[in-house]
Tab-separated table of C-alpha atoms in Angstrom:
chain	number	residue	atom	x	y	z
A	1	UNK	CA	-40.189	212.052	139.478
A	2	UNK	CA	-42.371	209.655	137.515
A	3	UNK	CA	-44.130	212.558	135.774
A	4	UNK	CA	-40.774	214.120	134.824
A	5	UNK	CA	-39.526	210.819	133.380
A	6	UNK	CA	-42.739	210.401	131.380
A	7	UNK	CA	-42.345	213.964	130.070
A	8	UNK	CA	-38.742	213.307	128.971
A	9	UNK	CA	-39.748	210.081	127.226
A	10	UNK	CA	-42.683	211.801	125.502
A	11	UNK	CA	-40.373	214.582	124.287
A	12	UNK	CA	-37.900	212.066	122.904
A	13	UNK	CA	-40.695	210.207	121.130
A	14	UNK	CA	-41.916	213.438	119.509
A	15	UNK	CA	-38.422	214.101	118.119
A	16	UNK	CA	-38.171	210.597	116.683
A	17	UNK	CA	-41.676	210.821	115.240
A	18	UNK	CA	-40.825	214.125	113.525
A	19	UNK	CA	-37.724	212.650	111.873
A	20	UNK	CA	-39.703	209.598	110.771
A	21	UNK	CA	-42.383	211.835	109.291
A	22	UNK	CA	-39.769	213.803	107.326
A	23	UNK	CA	-38.189	210.599	106.060
A	24	UNK	CA	-41.579	209.226	104.999
A	25	UNK	CA	-42.458	212.437	103.141
A	26	UNK	CA	-39.090	212.442	101.339
A	27	UNK	CA	-39.683	208.831	100.293
A	28	UNK	CA	-43.142	209.789	99.036
A	29	UNK	CA	-41.689	212.615	96.918
A	30	UNK	CA	-39.113	210.247	95.397
A	31	UNK	CA	-41.792	207.639	94.749
A	32	UNK	CA	-44.098	210.223	93.144
A	33	UNK	CA	-41.265	211.415	90.891
A	34	UNK	CA	-40.557	207.846	89.806
A	35	UNK	CA	-44.242	207.135	89.130
A	36	UNK	CA	-44.734	210.261	87.029
A	37	UNK	CA	-41.441	209.558	85.232
A	38	UNK	CA	-42.652	206.038	84.353
A	39	UNK	CA	-45.981	207.454	83.137
A	40	UNK	CA	-44.138	210.071	81.068
A	41	UNK	CA	-41.898	207.439	79.471
A	42	UNK	CA	-44.906	205.298	78.548
A	43	UNK	CA	-46.690	208.377	77.158
A	44	UNK	CA	-43.625	209.307	75.117
A	45	UNK	CA	-43.345	205.766	73.764
A	46	UNK	CA	-47.002	205.504	72.787
A	47	UNK	CA	-47.232	209.042	71.403
A	48	UNK	CA	-44.287	209.899	69.173
A	49	UNK	CA	-45.843	213.346	68.721
A	50	UNK	CA	-45.127	213.820	72.447
A	51	UNK	CA	-41.411	213.845	71.691
A	52	UNK	CA	-41.498	217.569	70.884
A	53	UNK	CA	-39.972	219.785	73.556
A	54	UNK	CA	-43.061	222.006	73.525
A	55	UNK	CA	-45.237	218.961	74.304
A	56	UNK	CA	-42.958	218.051	77.216
A	57	UNK	CA	-42.869	221.510	78.776
A	58	UNK	CA	-46.609	221.901	78.092
A	59	UNK	CA	-47.293	219.094	80.561
A	60	UNK	CA	-46.555	221.526	83.392
A	61	UNK	CA	-49.729	223.512	82.696
A	62	UNK	CA	-51.753	220.558	81.373
A	63	UNK	CA	-50.575	217.168	82.702
A	64	UNK	CA	-53.768	215.346	81.714
A	65	UNK	CA	-52.115	213.294	78.893
A	66	UNK	CA	-50.276	211.372	81.637
A	67	UNK	CA	-53.387	210.609	83.678
A	68	UNK	CA	-54.244	207.396	81.845
A	69	UNK	CA	-50.885	205.999	83.028
A	70	UNK	CA	-51.195	207.047	86.675
A	71	UNK	CA	-53.202	205.647	89.585
A	72	UNK	CA	-54.010	209.125	90.869
A	73	UNK	CA	-54.641	211.714	88.131
A	74	UNK	CA	-52.759	214.999	88.085
A	75	UNK	CA	-55.128	217.937	88.307
A	76	UNK	CA	-54.498	220.891	86.045
A	77	UNK	CA	-52.891	223.704	88.059
A	78	UNK	CA	-52.892	221.766	91.349
A	79	UNK	CA	-49.744	219.673	91.251
A	80	UNK	CA	-46.133	220.230	92.278
A	81	UNK	CA	-44.549	218.619	89.215
A	82	UNK	CA	-42.325	220.634	86.888
A	83	UNK	CA	-41.663	219.575	83.290
A	84	UNK	CA	-38.494	221.392	82.179
A	85	UNK	CA	-35.763	221.064	79.614
A	86	UNK	CA	-32.203	221.253	80.829
A	87	UNK	CA	-28.607	220.873	79.783
A	88	UNK	CA	-26.350	217.958	80.619
A	89	UNK	CA	-22.610	218.340	80.212
A	90	UNK	CA	-20.591	215.141	79.822
A	91	UNK	CA	-17.076	214.230	78.767
A	92	UNK	CA	-16.711	213.199	75.115
A	93	UNK	CA	-15.937	209.445	75.122
A	94	UNK	CA	-13.709	209.789	72.055
A	95	UNK	CA	-11.726	212.783	73.331
A	96	UNK	CA	-11.544	213.324	77.095
A	97	UNK	CA	-10.487	216.959	76.628
A	98	UNK	CA	-13.840	217.864	75.037
A	99	UNK	CA	-17.232	218.385	76.614
A	100	UNK	CA	-20.558	217.391	75.079
A	101	UNK	CA	-23.665	219.395	75.938
A	102	UNK	CA	-27.008	217.765	75.327
A	103	UNK	CA	-30.579	218.759	76.013
A	104	UNK	CA	-32.383	216.590	78.552
A	105	UNK	CA	-35.956	216.490	79.738
A	106	UNK	CA	-36.283	216.866	83.472
A	107	UNK	CA	-39.134	216.064	85.799
A	108	UNK	CA	-39.096	218.276	88.846
A	109	UNK	CA	-40.914	218.689	92.113
A	110	UNK	CA	-41.636	222.155	93.511
A	111	UNK	CA	-40.626	222.298	97.177
A	112	UNK	CA	-41.642	225.888	97.858
A	113	UNK	CA	-45.097	227.243	98.677
A	114	UNK	CA	-47.207	228.262	95.725
A	115	UNK	CA	-50.024	230.611	96.690
A	116	UNK	CA	-52.909	228.768	98.250
A	117	UNK	CA	-52.346	225.560	96.287
A	118	UNK	CA	-49.845	223.939	98.650
A	119	UNK	CA	-47.440	224.652	101.506
A	120	UNK	CA	-43.665	224.653	101.402
A	121	UNK	CA	-41.898	221.377	102.123
A	122	UNK	CA	-40.329	221.303	105.608
A	123	UNK	CA	-36.569	221.665	105.982
A	124	UNK	CA	-36.303	218.172	107.505
A	125	UNK	CA	-37.789	216.696	104.324
A	126	UNK	CA	-35.323	218.677	102.209
A	127	UNK	CA	-32.437	217.418	104.351
A	128	UNK	CA	-33.686	213.857	103.850
A	129	UNK	CA	-33.898	214.376	100.082
A	130	UNK	CA	-30.368	215.819	100.077
A	131	UNK	CA	-29.012	212.787	101.938
A	132	UNK	CA	-30.513	210.464	99.295
A	133	UNK	CA	-29.792	212.673	96.271
A	134	UNK	CA	-26.703	210.912	94.947
A	135	UNK	CA	-28.045	207.376	95.330
A	136	UNK	CA	-31.421	208.231	93.759
A	137	UNK	CA	-30.240	210.709	91.099
A	138	UNK	CA	-31.841	213.902	92.362
A	139	UNK	CA	-30.493	217.142	90.935
A	140	UNK	CA	-30.850	220.669	92.243
A	141	UNK	CA	-31.134	222.542	88.963
A	142	UNK	CA	-31.731	222.272	85.246
A	143	UNK	CA	-28.024	222.327	84.353
A	144	UNK	CA	-26.309	219.052	85.185
A	145	UNK	CA	-22.525	219.108	84.865
A	146	UNK	CA	-20.993	215.634	84.942
A	147	UNK	CA	-17.594	216.673	83.623
A	148	UNK	CA	-15.920	217.611	86.897
A	149	UNK	CA	-15.345	215.588	90.003
A	150	UNK	CA	-18.589	216.701	91.654
A	151	UNK	CA	-22.097	216.581	90.244
A	152	UNK	CA	-24.722	219.186	91.171
A	153	UNK	CA	-26.945	216.912	93.219
A	154	UNK	CA	-29.867	218.294	95.185
A	155	UNK	CA	-28.951	220.204	98.342
A	156	UNK	CA	-31.291	221.095	101.187
A	157	UNK	CA	-31.246	224.797	100.262
A	158	UNK	CA	-32.653	224.177	96.764
A	159	UNK	CA	-36.313	224.981	96.109
A	160	UNK	CA	-36.822	222.390	93.358
A	161	UNK	CA	-35.628	218.828	92.863
A	162	UNK	CA	-35.233	217.133	89.441
A	163	UNK	CA	-34.719	213.705	87.921
A	164	UNK	CA	-33.718	213.003	84.326
A	165	UNK	CA	-36.472	211.566	82.124
A	166	UNK	CA	-34.808	211.569	78.727
């Protein structure tokens, strides 16, 4: 009986540990996104030439301009970060019947496996990211529609997660 009770308790502890691990990894992804976003904003401020869209999207293949602003440098071709341009739709403040579309720069994080570089993010981590999406500002795609009642926040089925940089 004692062995059975110990087995049940060990099983319960493994479940709790798995959920804690997923929560910790989701927090790490959010923290990494915020750190790279801060580095990107500093880079954009110090390098007005970096305000070109081609410079922004070029960071995906060569993120080294951001390395002087980060504690841990991004290695060319071995990072999960995505530097994309997207569209944000908002309601015109002067006329609520009109919609304004603007181009935004998005920093993303690739959650799927990419060859031998890294493994896919576990579904528990994605569920954790989805539960925090609205409070943190995580979006599931490069088109962000804020005109309707619901915003396209990240959902656990999405393969990429984005935050707005500019």
